[in-house]
Amino acid sequence: MDPLRLVETTPGKFSLLLDAGTTQVDEVIGQLGHEPNGYFWEGIAQFLVSSQAPALEGRLSYDPEAGMFCAYGDDRAALQELAALMSAVATDGERMRGLVESATAGGFEFDD
């Protein structure tokens, strides 16, 4: 799940966190014209859900900040599935490049 972490904030409530600006793909994100902040990572999460895991739609919420990505909810399994999808992208520059290029070509706009 690296570089993401899943924490139980209160009994039955979970947050999936990523410290923005600390991933292996930050340089690639910059080369693609984006800032590797929490809002960019929210866009990555939304695009992954819509394109690769539509069953996650509506099972979690987002609350990013400039320095941190956060998805939260009471569905631990949904957050774990999102973590697996995001981890694969956050640790592989070519995967990140392909995902951003695919999203942009499809008209998706990142809010970073």
PDB file of N, CA and C in Angstrom:
ATOM      1  N   MET A   1       0.824  -1.187   0.000  1.00  0.00           N
ATOM      2  CA  MET A   1       0.000   0.000   0.000  1.00  0.00           C
ATOM      3  C   MET A   1       0.875   1.262   0.000  1.00  0.00           C
ATOM      4  N   ASP A   2       2.168   1.082   0.092  1.00  0.00           N
ATOM      5  CA  ASP A   2       3.099   2.199   0.114  1.00  0.00           C
ATOM      6  C   ASP A   2       2.926   3.059  -1.135  1.00  0.00           C
ATOM      7  N   PRO A   3       2.902   4.348  -1.084  1.00  0.00           N
ATOM      8  CA  PRO A   3       3.129   5.282   0.020  1.00  0.00           C
ATOM      9  C   PRO A   3       1.851   5.704   0.754  1.00  0.00           C
ATOM     10  N   LEU A   4       0.767   5.000   0.526  1.00  0.00           N
ATOM     11  CA  LEU A   4      -0.488   5.323   1.206  1.00  0.00           C
ATOM     12  C   LEU A   4      -0.579   4.579   2.530  1.00  0.00           C
ATOM     13  N   ARG A   5      -1.404   5.101   3.413  1.00  0.00           N
ATOM     14  CA  ARG A   5      -1.655   4.407   4.668  1.00  0.00           C
ATOM     15  C   ARG A   5      -3.136   4.521   5.005  1.00  0.00           C
ATOM     16  N   LEU A   6      -3.665   3.451   5.555  1.00  0.00           N
ATOM     17  CA  LEU A   6      -5.063   3.377   5.954  1.00  0.00           C
ATOM     18  C   LEU A   6      -5.119   3.366   7.468  1.00  0.00           C
ATOM     19  N   VAL A   7      -5.852   4.323   8.037  1.00  0.00           N
ATOM     20  CA  VAL A   7      -5.946   4.412   9.490  1.00  0.00           C
ATOM     21  C   VAL A   7      -7.410   4.404   9.905  1.00  0.00           C
ATOM     22  N   GLU A   8      -7.648   3.825  11.063  1.00  0.00           N
ATOM     23  CA  GLU A   8      -8.987   3.865  11.644  1.00  0.00           C
ATOM     24  C   GLU A   8      -9.020   5.090  12.556  1.00  0.00           C
ATOM     25  N   THR A   9      -9.779   6.101  12.158  1.00  0.00           N
ATOM     26  CA  THR A   9      -9.797   7.367  12.892  1.00  0.00           C
ATOM     27  C   THR A   9     -10.675   7.295  14.132  1.00  0.00           C
ATOM     28  N   THR A  10     -11.784   6.607  14.039  1.00  0.00           N
ATOM     29  CA  THR A  10     -12.663   6.284  15.160  1.00  0.00           C
ATOM     30  C   THR A  10     -13.217   4.901  14.856  1.00  0.00           C
ATOM     31  N   PRO A  11     -13.758   4.215  15.823  1.00  0.00           N
ATOM     32  CA  PRO A  11     -14.258   2.865  15.532  1.00  0.00           C
ATOM     33  C   PRO A  11     -15.214   2.843  14.330  1.00  0.00           C
ATOM     34  N   GLY A  12     -14.823   2.071  13.321  1.00  0.00           N
ATOM     35  CA  GLY A  12     -15.638   1.915  12.121  1.00  0.00           C
ATOM     36  C   GLY A  12     -15.497   3.012  11.089  1.00  0.00           C
ATOM     37  N   LYS A  13     -14.635   3.994  11.315  1.00  0.00           N
ATOM     38  CA  LYS A  13     -14.393   5.092  10.363  1.00  0.00           C
ATOM     39  C   LYS A  13     -12.923   5.066   9.965  1.00  0.00           C
ATOM     40  N   PHE A  14     -12.666   5.165   8.663  1.00  0.00           N
ATOM     41  CA  PHE A  14     -11.316   4.988   8.148  1.00  0.00           C
ATOM     42  C   PHE A  14     -10.913   6.139   7.229  1.00  0.00           C
ATOM     43  N   SER A  15      -9.625   6.412   7.192  1.00  0.00           N
ATOM     44  CA  SER A  15      -9.067   7.403   6.273  1.00  0.00           C
ATOM     45  C   SER A  15      -7.891   6.784   5.529  1.00  0.00           C
ATOM     46  N   LEU A  16      -7.871   7.020   4.222  1.00  0.00           N
ATOM     47  CA  LEU A  16      -6.755   6.627   3.376  1.00  0.00           C
ATOM     48  C   LEU A  16      -5.951   7.892   3.107  1.00  0.00           C
ATOM     49  N   LEU A  17      -4.677   7.895   3.489  1.00  0.00           N
ATOM     50  CA  LEU A  17      -3.862   9.099   3.447  1.00  0.00           C
ATOM     51  C   LEU A  17      -2.624   8.923   2.574  1.00  0.00           C
ATOM     52  N   LEU A  18      -2.234  10.018   1.933  1.00  0.00           N
ATOM     53  CA  LEU A  18      -0.987  10.063   1.173  1.00  0.00           C
ATOM     54  C   LEU A  18      -0.408  11.460   1.384  1.00  0.00           C
ATOM     55  N   ASP A  19       0.833  11.523   1.837  1.00  0.00           N
ATOM     56  CA  ASP A  19       1.512  12.801   1.998  1.00  0.00           C
ATOM     57  C   ASP A  19       1.972  13.260   0.621  1.00  0.00           C
ATOM     58  N   ALA A  20       1.370  14.336   0.129  1.00  0.00           N
ATOM     59  CA  ALA A  20       1.685  14.841  -1.206  1.00  0.00           C
ATOM     60  C   ALA A  20       3.131  15.320  -1.264  1.00  0.00           C
ATOM     61  N   GLY A  21       3.735  15.134  -2.412  1.00  0.00           N
ATOM     62  CA  GLY A  21       5.109  15.567  -2.606  1.00  0.00           C
ATOM     63  C   GLY A  21       6.148  14.598  -2.087  1.00  0.00           C
ATOM     64  N   THR A  22       5.730  13.378  -1.757  1.00  0.00           N
ATOM     65  CA  THR A  22       6.667  12.406  -1.189  1.00  0.00           C
ATOM     66  C   THR A  22       6.731  11.107  -1.988  1.00  0.00           C
ATOM     67  N   THR A  23       6.146  11.087  -3.180  1.00  0.00           N
ATOM     68  CA  THR A  23       6.088   9.827  -3.919  1.00  0.00           C
ATOM     69  C   THR A  23       7.236   9.702  -4.918  1.00  0.00           C
ATOM     70  N   GLN A  24       7.400   8.518  -5.428  1.00  0.00           N
ATOM     71  CA  GLN A  24       8.430   8.219  -6.426  1.00  0.00           C
ATOM     72  C   GLN A  24       8.119   8.866  -7.773  1.00  0.00           C
ATOM     73  N   VAL A  25       6.889   9.319  -7.960  1.00  0.00           N
ATOM     74  CA  VAL A  25       6.469   9.829  -9.269  1.00  0.00           C
ATOM     75  C   VAL A  25       6.288  11.346  -9.290  1.00  0.00           C
ATOM     76  N   ASP A  26       6.714  12.039  -8.256  1.00  0.00           N
ATOM     77  CA  ASP A  26       6.543  13.495  -8.211  1.00  0.00           C
ATOM     78  C   ASP A  26       7.197  14.194  -9.406  1.00  0.00           C
ATOM     79  N   GLU A  27       8.375  13.744  -9.788  1.00  0.00           N
ATOM     80  CA  GLU A  27       9.056  14.361 -10.929  1.00  0.00           C
ATOM     81  C   GLU A  27       8.265  14.154 -12.216  1.00  0.00           C
ATOM     82  N   VAL A  28       7.731  12.966 -12.410  1.00  0.00           N
ATOM     83  CA  VAL A  28       6.912  12.680 -13.594  1.00  0.00           C
ATOM     84  C   VAL A  28       5.677  13.576 -13.595  1.00  0.00           C
ATOM     85  N   ILE A  29       5.046  13.732 -12.447  1.00  0.00           N
ATOM     86  CA  ILE A  29       3.860  14.590 -12.351  1.00  0.00           C
ATOM     87  C   ILE A  29       4.216  16.008 -12.781  1.00  0.00           C
ATOM     88  N   GLY A  30       5.362  16.512 -12.318  1.00  0.00           N
ATOM     89  CA  GLY A  30       5.815  17.838 -12.715  1.00  0.00           C
ATOM     90  C   GLY A  30       6.083  17.930 -14.208  1.00  0.00           C
ATOM     91  N   GLN A  31       6.681  16.900 -14.780  1.00  0.00           N
ATOM     92  CA  GLN A  31       6.952  16.882 -16.221  1.00  0.00           C
ATOM     93  C   GLN A  31       5.656  16.929 -17.022  1.00  0.00           C
ATOM     94  N   LEU A  32       4.594  16.408 -16.441  1.00  0.00           N
ATOM     95  CA  LEU A  32       3.289  16.397 -17.116  1.00  0.00           C
ATOM     96  C   LEU A  32       2.527  17.703 -16.913  1.00  0.00           C
ATOM     97  N   GLY A  33       3.162  18.654 -16.206  1.00  0.00           N
ATOM     98  CA  GLY A  33       2.555  19.967 -16.034  1.00  0.00           C
ATOM     99  C   GLY A  33       1.636  20.091 -14.835  1.00  0.00           C
ATOM    100  N   HIS A  34       1.791  19.197 -13.861  1.00  0.00           N
ATOM    101  CA  HIS A  34       0.923  19.218 -12.688  1.00  0.00           C
ATOM    102  C   HIS A  34       1.736  19.360 -11.409  1.00  0.00           C
ATOM    103  N   GLU A  35       1.064  19.742 -10.347  1.00  0.00           N
ATOM    104  CA  GLU A  35       1.653  19.815  -9.015  1.00  0.00           C
ATOM    105  C   GLU A  35       1.269  18.545  -8.262  1.00  0.00           C
ATOM    106  N   PRO A  36       2.211  17.856  -7.636  1.00  0.00           N
ATOM    107  CA  PRO A  36       1.876  16.615  -6.922  1.00  0.00           C
ATOM    108  C   PRO A  36       1.276  16.889  -5.540  1.00  0.00           C
ATOM    109  N   ASN A  37       0.180  17.657  -5.526  1.00  0.00           N
ATOM    110  CA  ASN A  37      -0.461  17.999  -4.255  1.00  0.00           C
ATOM    111  C   ASN A  37      -1.677  17.118  -3.998  1.00  0.00           C
ATOM    112  N   GLY A  38      -2.325  17.330  -2.884  1.00  0.00           N
ATOM    113  CA  GLY A  38      -3.478  16.511  -2.518  1.00  0.00           C
ATOM    114  C   GLY A  38      -4.626  16.599  -3.504  1.00  0.00           C
ATOM    115  N   TYR A  39      -4.809  17.769  -4.109  1.00  0.00           N
ATOM    116  CA  TYR A  39      -5.900  17.944  -5.071  1.00  0.00           C
ATOM    117  C   TYR A  39      -5.626  17.170  -6.358  1.00  0.00           C
ATOM    118  N   PHE A  40      -4.373  17.150  -6.787  1.00  0.00           N
ATOM    119  CA  PHE A  40      -4.006  16.337  -7.951  1.00  0.00           C
ATOM    120  C   PHE A  40      -4.296  14.860  -7.664  1.00  0.00           C
ATOM    121  N   TRP A  41      -3.887  14.406  -6.466  1.00  0.00           N
ATOM    122  CA  TRP A  41      -4.109  12.998  -6.121  1.00  0.00           C
ATOM    123  C   TRP A  41      -5.596  12.666  -6.011  1.00  0.00           C
ATOM    124  N   GLU A  42      -6.415  13.629  -5.610  1.00  0.00           N
ATOM    125  CA  GLU A  42      -7.859  13.386  -5.630  1.00  0.00           C
ATOM    126  C   GLU A  42      -8.319  13.125  -7.061  1.00  0.00           C
ATOM    127  N   GLY A  43      -7.784  13.905  -8.007  1.00  0.00           N
ATOM    128  CA  GLY A  43      -8.121  13.680  -9.409  1.00  0.00           C
ATOM    129  C   GLY A  43      -7.701  12.296  -9.871  1.00  0.00           C
ATOM    130  N   ILE A  44      -6.512  11.871  -9.457  1.00  0.00           N
ATOM    131  CA  ILE A  44      -6.053  10.515  -9.791  1.00  0.00           C
ATOM    132  C   ILE A  44      -7.032   9.488  -9.238  1.00  0.00           C
ATOM    133  N   ALA A  45      -7.421   9.655  -7.977  1.00  0.00           N
ATOM    134  CA  ALA A  45      -8.362   8.715  -7.351  1.00  0.00           C
ATOM    135  C   ALA A  45      -9.698   8.706  -8.095  1.00  0.00           C
ATOM    136  N   GLN A  46     -10.223   9.882  -8.405  1.00  0.00           N
ATOM    137  CA  GLN A  46     -11.508   9.953  -9.104  1.00  0.00           C
ATOM    138  C   GLN A  46     -11.424   9.299 -10.478  1.00  0.00           C
ATOM    139  N   PHE A  47     -10.324   9.544 -11.193  1.00  0.00           N
ATOM    140  CA  PHE A  47     -10.180   8.948 -12.518  1.00  0.00           C
ATOM    141  C   PHE A  47     -10.026   7.436 -12.427  1.00  0.00           C
ATOM    142  N   LEU A  48      -9.253   6.966 -11.460  1.00  0.00           N
ATOM    143  CA  LEU A  48      -9.109   5.516 -11.280  1.00  0.00           C
ATOM    144  C   LEU A  48     -10.451   4.862 -10.972  1.00  0.00           C
ATOM    145  N   VAL A  49     -11.224   5.478 -10.093  1.00  0.00           N
ATOM    146  CA  VAL A  49     -12.537   4.922  -9.745  1.00  0.00           C
ATOM    147  C   VAL A  49     -13.429   4.891 -10.982  1.00  0.00           C
ATOM    148  N   SER A  50     -13.492   6.009 -11.703  1.00  0.00           N
ATOM    149  CA  SER A  50     -14.398   6.056 -12.856  1.00  0.00           C
ATOM    150  C   SER A  50     -13.963   5.135 -13.984  1.00  0.00           C
ATOM    151  N   SER A  51     -12.660   4.963 -14.177  1.00  0.00           N
ATOM    152  CA  SER A  51     -12.186   4.189 -15.324  1.00  0.00           C
ATOM    153  C   SER A  51     -11.868   2.727 -15.012  1.00  0.00           C
ATOM    154  N   GLN A  52     -11.515   2.422 -13.748  1.00  0.00           N
ATOM    155  CA  GLN A  52     -11.071   1.068 -13.443  1.00  0.00           C
ATOM    156  C   GLN A  52     -11.860   0.375 -12.337  1.00  0.00           C
ATOM    157  N   ALA A  53     -12.563   1.149 -11.531  1.00  0.00           N
ATOM    158  CA  ALA A  53     -13.273   0.546 -10.398  1.00  0.00           C
ATOM    159  C   ALA A  53     -14.595   1.261 -10.125  1.00  0.00           C
ATOM    160  N   PRO A  54     -15.487   1.284 -11.099  1.00  0.00           N
ATOM    161  CA  PRO A  54     -16.753   2.017 -10.916  1.00  0.00           C
ATOM    162  C   PRO A  54     -17.602   1.501  -9.752  1.00  0.00           C
ATOM    163  N   ALA A  55     -17.357   0.282  -9.308  1.00  0.00           N
ATOM    164  CA  ALA A  55     -18.104  -0.244  -8.158  1.00  0.00           C
ATOM    165  C   ALA A  55     -17.773   0.512  -6.874  1.00  0.00           C
ATOM    166  N   LEU A  56     -16.677   1.277  -6.861  1.00  0.00           N
ATOM    167  CA  LEU A  56     -16.304   2.069  -5.683  1.00  0.00           C
ATOM    168  C   LEU A  56     -17.063   3.395  -5.615  1.00  0.00           C
ATOM    169  N   GLU A  57     -17.659   3.795  -6.712  1.00  0.00           N
ATOM    170  CA  GLU A  57     -18.374   5.066  -6.776  1.00  0.00           C
ATOM    171  C   GLU A  57     -19.415   5.154  -5.657  1.00  0.00           C
ATOM    172  N   GLY A  58     -19.347   6.231  -4.882  1.00  0.00           N
ATOM    173  CA  GLY A  58     -20.297   6.457  -3.803  1.00  0.00           C
ATOM    174  C   GLY A  58     -19.987   5.726  -2.506  1.00  0.00           C
ATOM    175  N   ARG A  59     -18.915   4.934  -2.474  1.00  0.00           N
ATOM    176  CA  ARG A  59     -18.581   4.170  -1.267  1.00  0.00           C
ATOM    177  C   ARG A  59     -17.539   4.856  -0.405  1.00  0.00           C
ATOM    178  N   LEU A  60     -17.031   6.012  -0.860  1.00  0.00           N
ATOM    179  CA  LEU A  60     -16.042   6.767  -0.101  1.00  0.00           C
ATOM    180  C   LEU A  60     -16.167   8.234  -0.469  1.00  0.00           C
ATOM    181  N   SER A  61     -15.542   9.086   0.330  1.00  0.00           N
ATOM    182  CA  SER A  61     -15.541  10.532   0.092  1.00  0.00           C
ATOM    183  C   SER A  61     -14.103  11.023   0.093  1.00  0.00           C
ATOM    184  N   TYR A  62     -13.915  12.230  -0.431  1.00  0.00           N
ATOM    185  CA  TYR A  62     -12.584  12.814  -0.517  1.00  0.00           C
ATOM    186  C   TYR A  62     -12.515  14.108   0.293  1.00  0.00           C
ATOM    187  N   ASP A  63     -11.347  14.368   0.857  1.00  0.00           N
ATOM    188  CA  ASP A  63     -11.110  15.605   1.591  1.00  0.00           C
ATOM    189  C   ASP A  63      -9.620  15.957   1.514  1.00  0.00           C
ATOM    190  N   PRO A  64      -9.125  16.295   0.298  1.00  0.00           N
ATOM    191  CA  PRO A  64      -7.704  16.583   0.160  1.00  0.00           C
ATOM    192  C   PRO A  64      -7.357  17.983   0.665  1.00  0.00           C
ATOM    193  N   GLU A  65      -6.090  18.186   0.870  1.00  0.00           N
ATOM    194  CA  GLU A  65      -5.510  19.489   1.162  1.00  0.00           C
ATOM    195  C   GLU A  65      -4.291  19.622   0.264  1.00  0.00           C
ATOM    196  N   ALA A  66      -3.669  20.772   0.276  1.00  0.00           N
ATOM    197  CA  ALA A  66      -2.491  20.971  -0.579  1.00  0.00           C
ATOM    198  C   ALA A  66      -1.409  19.932  -0.276  1.00  0.00           C
ATOM    199  N   GLY A  67      -1.171  19.646   1.002  1.00  0.00           N
ATOM    200  CA  GLY A  67      -0.086  18.761   1.374  1.00  0.00           C
ATOM    201  C   GLY A  67      -0.471  17.318   1.612  1.00  0.00           C
ATOM    202  N   MET A  68      -1.767  16.982   1.408  1.00  0.00           N
ATOM    203  CA  MET A  68      -2.183  15.622   1.734  1.00  0.00           C
ATOM    204  C   MET A  68      -3.419  15.221   0.937  1.00  0.00           C
ATOM    205  N   PHE A  69      -3.415  13.982   0.448  1.00  0.00           N
ATOM    206  CA  PHE A  69      -4.609  13.374  -0.122  1.00  0.00           C
ATOM    207  C   PHE A  69      -5.308  12.609   0.987  1.00  0.00           C
ATOM    208  N   CYS A  70      -6.626  12.700   1.029  1.00  0.00           N
ATOM    209  CA  CYS A  70      -7.402  11.934   2.001  1.00  0.00           C
ATOM    210  C   CYS A  70      -8.700  11.465   1.365  1.00  0.00           C
ATOM    211  N   ALA A  71      -8.945  10.173   1.466  1.00  0.00           N
ATOM    212  CA  ALA A  71     -10.242   9.588   1.145  1.00  0.00           C
ATOM    213  C   ALA A  71     -10.713   8.944   2.439  1.00  0.00           C
ATOM    214  N   TYR A  72     -12.005   8.981   2.704  1.00  0.00           N
ATOM    215  CA  TYR A  72     -12.478   8.475   3.984  1.00  0.00           C
ATOM    216  C   TYR A  72     -13.859   7.845   3.850  1.00  0.00           C
ATOM    217  N   GLY A  73     -14.227   7.112   4.882  1.00  0.00           N
ATOM    218  CA  GLY A  73     -15.546   6.497   4.932  1.00  0.00           C
ATOM    219  C   GLY A  73     -15.554   5.329   5.902  1.00  0.00           C
ATOM    220  N   ASP A  74     -16.662   4.627   5.907  1.00  0.00           N
ATOM    221  CA  ASP A  74     -16.783   3.482   6.810  1.00  0.00           C
ATOM    222  C   ASP A  74     -16.608   2.150   6.086  1.00  0.00           C
ATOM    223  N   ASP A  75     -16.359   2.197   4.786  1.00  0.00           N
ATOM    224  CA  ASP A  75     -16.180   0.991   3.980  1.00  0.00           C
ATOM    225  C   ASP A  75     -14.676   0.716   3.807  1.00  0.00           C
ATOM    226  N   ARG A  76     -14.119   0.005   4.766  1.00  0.00           N
ATOM    227  CA  ARG A  76     -12.679  -0.286   4.751  1.00  0.00           C
ATOM    228  C   ARG A  76     -12.257  -0.997   3.469  1.00  0.00           C
ATOM    229  N   ALA A  77     -13.056  -1.935   3.002  1.00  0.00           N
ATOM    230  CA  ALA A  77     -12.710  -2.685   1.792  1.00  0.00           C
ATOM    231  C   ALA A  77     -12.617  -1.770   0.575  1.00  0.00           C
ATOM    232  N   ALA A  78     -13.504  -0.801   0.468  1.00  0.00           N
ATOM    233  CA  ALA A  78     -13.459   0.149  -0.652  1.00  0.00           C
ATOM    234  C   ALA A  78     -12.184   0.974  -0.593  1.00  0.00           C
ATOM    235  N   LEU A  79     -11.815   1.430   0.592  1.00  0.00           N
ATOM    236  CA  LEU A  79     -10.595   2.215   0.749  1.00  0.00           C
ATOM    237  C   LEU A  79      -9.353   1.369   0.461  1.00  0.00           C
ATOM    238  N   GLN A  80      -9.380   0.111   0.845  1.00  0.00           N
ATOM    239  CA  GLN A  80      -8.254  -0.782   0.545  1.00  0.00           C
ATOM    240  C   GLN A  80      -8.117  -0.999  -0.963  1.00  0.00           C
ATOM    241  N   GLU A  81      -9.240  -1.135  -1.643  1.00  0.00           N
ATOM    242  CA  GLU A  81      -9.198  -1.317  -3.099  1.00  0.00           C
ATOM    243  C   GLU A  81      -8.649  -0.057  -3.772  1.00  0.00           C
ATOM    244  N   LEU A  82      -9.104   1.114  -3.322  1.00  0.00           N
ATOM    245  CA  LEU A  82      -8.572   2.358  -3.865  1.00  0.00           C
ATOM    246  C   LEU A  82      -7.077   2.470  -3.576  1.00  0.00           C
ATOM    247  N   ALA A  83      -6.659   2.082  -2.389  1.00  0.00           N
ATOM    248  CA  ALA A  83      -5.241   2.134  -2.023  1.00  0.00           C
ATOM    249  C   ALA A  83      -4.405   1.280  -2.976  1.00  0.00           C
ATOM    250  N   ALA A  84      -4.880   0.113  -3.315  1.00  0.00           N
ATOM    251  CA  ALA A  84      -4.143  -0.766  -4.229  1.00  0.00           C
ATOM    252  C   ALA A  84      -4.015  -0.120  -5.607  1.00  0.00           C
ATOM    253  N   LEU A  85      -5.102   0.472  -6.097  1.00  0.00           N
ATOM    254  CA  LEU A  85      -5.059   1.132  -7.403  1.00  0.00           C
ATOM    255  C   LEU A  85      -4.094   2.315  -7.386  1.00  0.00           C
ATOM    256  N   MET A  86      -4.175   3.121  -6.348  1.00  0.00           N
ATOM    257  CA  MET A  86      -3.337   4.312  -6.268  1.00  0.00           C
ATOM    258  C   MET A  86      -1.872   3.965  -6.033  1.00  0.00           C
ATOM    259  N   SER A  87      -1.616   2.965  -5.228  1.00  0.00           N
ATOM    260  CA  SER A  87      -0.244   2.561  -4.946  1.00  0.00           C
ATOM    261  C   SER A  87       0.472   2.135  -6.220  1.00  0.00           C
ATOM    262  N   ALA A  88      -0.234   1.430  -7.079  1.00  0.00           N
ATOM    263  CA  ALA A  88       0.357   0.978  -8.338  1.00  0.00           C
ATOM    264  C   ALA A  88       0.797   2.162  -9.194  1.00  0.00           C
ATOM    265  N   VAL A  89       0.051   3.252  -9.140  1.00  0.00           N
ATOM    266  CA  VAL A  89       0.371   4.440  -9.926  1.00  0.00           C
ATOM    267  C   VAL A  89       1.428   5.295  -9.224  1.00  0.00           C
ATOM    268  N   ALA A  90       1.350   5.361  -7.894  1.00  0.00           N
ATOM    269  CA  ALA A  90       2.252   6.216  -7.117  1.00  0.00           C
ATOM    270  C   ALA A  90       3.681   5.689  -7.057  1.00  0.00           C
ATOM    271  N   THR A  91       3.884   4.475  -7.518  1.00  0.00           N
ATOM    272  CA  THR A  91       5.221   3.875  -7.467  1.00  0.00           C
ATOM    273  C   THR A  91       5.780   3.543  -8.847  1.00  0.00           C
ATOM    274  N   ASP A  92       5.079   3.945  -9.901  1.00  0.00           N
ATOM    275  CA  ASP A  92       5.480   3.576 -11.257  1.00  0.00           C
ATOM    276  C   ASP A  92       5.300   4.779 -12.186  1.00  0.00           C
ATOM    277  N   GLY A  93       6.413   5.398 -12.544  1.00  0.00           N
ATOM    278  CA  GLY A  93       6.361   6.595 -13.375  1.00  0.00           C
ATOM    279  C   GLY A  93       5.682   6.392 -14.713  1.00  0.00           C
ATOM    280  N   GLU A  94       5.934   5.277 -15.357  1.00  0.00           N
ATOM    281  CA  GLU A  94       5.312   5.022 -16.661  1.00  0.00           C
ATOM    282  C   GLU A  94       3.798   4.837 -16.524  1.00  0.00           C
ATOM    283  N   ARG A  95       3.391   4.171 -15.460  1.00  0.00           N
ATOM    284  CA  ARG A  95       1.957   4.006 -15.207  1.00  0.00           C
ATOM    285  C   ARG A  95       1.305   5.367 -14.970  1.00  0.00           C
ATOM    286  N   MET A  96       1.976   6.217 -14.179  1.00  0.00           N
ATOM    287  CA  MET A  96       1.448   7.551 -13.915  1.00  0.00           C
ATOM    288  C   MET A  96       1.329   8.343 -15.205  1.00  0.00           C
ATOM    289  N   ARG A  97       2.389   8.303 -16.005  1.00  0.00           N
ATOM    290  CA  ARG A  97       2.378   9.035 -17.277  1.00  0.00           C
ATOM    291  C   ARG A  97       1.212   8.564 -18.156  1.00  0.00           C
ATOM    292  N   GLY A  98       1.047   7.275 -18.279  1.00  0.00           N
ATOM    293  CA  GLY A  98      -0.036   6.734 -19.101  1.00  0.00           C
ATOM    294  C   GLY A  98      -1.410   7.107 -18.574  1.00  0.00           C
ATOM    295  N   LEU A  99      -1.574   7.079 -17.254  1.00  0.00           N
ATOM    296  CA  LEU A  99      -2.866   7.409 -16.657  1.00  0.00           C
ATOM    297  C   LEU A  99      -3.212   8.872 -16.891  1.00  0.00           C
ATOM    298  N   VAL A 100      -2.258   9.760 -16.651  1.00  0.00           N
ATOM    299  CA  VAL A 100      -2.520  11.193 -16.835  1.00  0.00           C
ATOM    300  C   VAL A 100      -2.787  11.500 -18.305  1.00  0.00           C
ATOM    301  N   GLU A 101      -2.016  10.910 -19.191  1.00  0.00           N
ATOM    302  CA  GLU A 101      -2.236  11.135 -20.620  1.00  0.00           C
ATOM    303  C   GLU A 101      -3.595  10.612 -21.059  1.00  0.00           C
ATOM    304  N   SER A 102      -3.998   9.459 -20.561  1.00  0.00           N
ATOM    305  CA  SER A 102      -5.314   8.903 -20.873  1.00  0.00           C
ATOM    306  C   SER A 102      -6.435   9.790 -20.333  1.00  0.00           C
ATOM    307  N   ALA A 103      -6.273  10.257 -19.112  1.00  0.00           N
ATOM    308  CA  ALA A 103      -7.286  11.127 -18.499  1.00  0.00           C
ATOM    309  C   ALA A 103      -7.412  12.422 -19.297  1.00  0.00           C
ATOM    310  N   THR A 104      -6.284  13.018 -19.633  1.00  0.00           N
ATOM    311  CA  THR A 104      -6.291  14.293 -20.364  1.00  0.00           C
ATOM    312  C   THR A 104      -6.911  14.105 -21.744  1.00  0.00           C
ATOM    313  N   ALA A 105      -6.552  13.035 -22.421  1.00  0.00           N
ATOM    314  CA  ALA A 105      -7.105  12.765 -23.752  1.00  0.00           C
ATOM    315  C   ALA A 105      -8.619  12.576 -23.700  1.00  0.00           C
ATOM    316  N   GLY A 106      -9.110  12.063 -22.577  1.00  0.00           N
ATOM    317  CA  GLY A 106     -10.546  11.857 -22.407  1.00  0.00           C
ATOM    318  C   GLY A 106     -11.287  13.082 -21.894  1.00  0.00           C
ATOM    319  N   GLY A 107     -10.554  14.196 -21.711  1.00  0.00           N
ATOM    320  CA  GLY A 107     -11.192  15.425 -21.259  1.00  0.00           C
ATOM    321  C   GLY A 107     -11.234  15.627 -19.759  1.00  0.00           C
ATOM    322  N   PHE A 108     -10.616  14.732 -19.004  1.00  0.00           N
ATOM    323  CA  PHE A 108     -10.580  14.891 -17.560  1.00  0.00           C
ATOM    324  C   PHE A 108      -9.650  16.032 -17.202  1.00  0.00           C
ATOM    325  N   GLU A 109     -10.091  16.878 -16.261  1.00  0.00           N
ATOM    326  CA  GLU A 109      -9.263  17.999 -15.830  1.00  0.00           C
ATOM    327  C   GLU A 109      -8.870  17.829 -14.372  1.00  0.00           C
ATOM    328  N   PHE A 110      -7.577  17.890 -14.115  1.00  0.00           N
ATOM    329  CA  PHE A 110      -7.062  17.800 -12.750  1.00  0.00           C
ATOM    330  C   PHE A 110      -7.127  19.168 -12.110  1.00  0.00           C
ATOM    331  N   ASP A 111      -7.527  19.212 -10.855  1.00  0.00           N
ATOM    332  CA  ASP A 111      -7.655  20.462 -10.098  1.00  0.00           C
ATOM    333  C   ASP A 111      -6.466  20.595  -9.149  1.00  0.00           C
ATOM    334  N   ASP A 112      -5.311  20.892  -9.744  1.00  0.00           N
ATOM    335  CA  ASP A 112      -4.118  21.020  -8.910  1.00  0.00           C
ATOM    336  C   ASP A 112      -3.580  22.424  -8.993  1.00  0.00           C
TER     337      ASP A 112
END
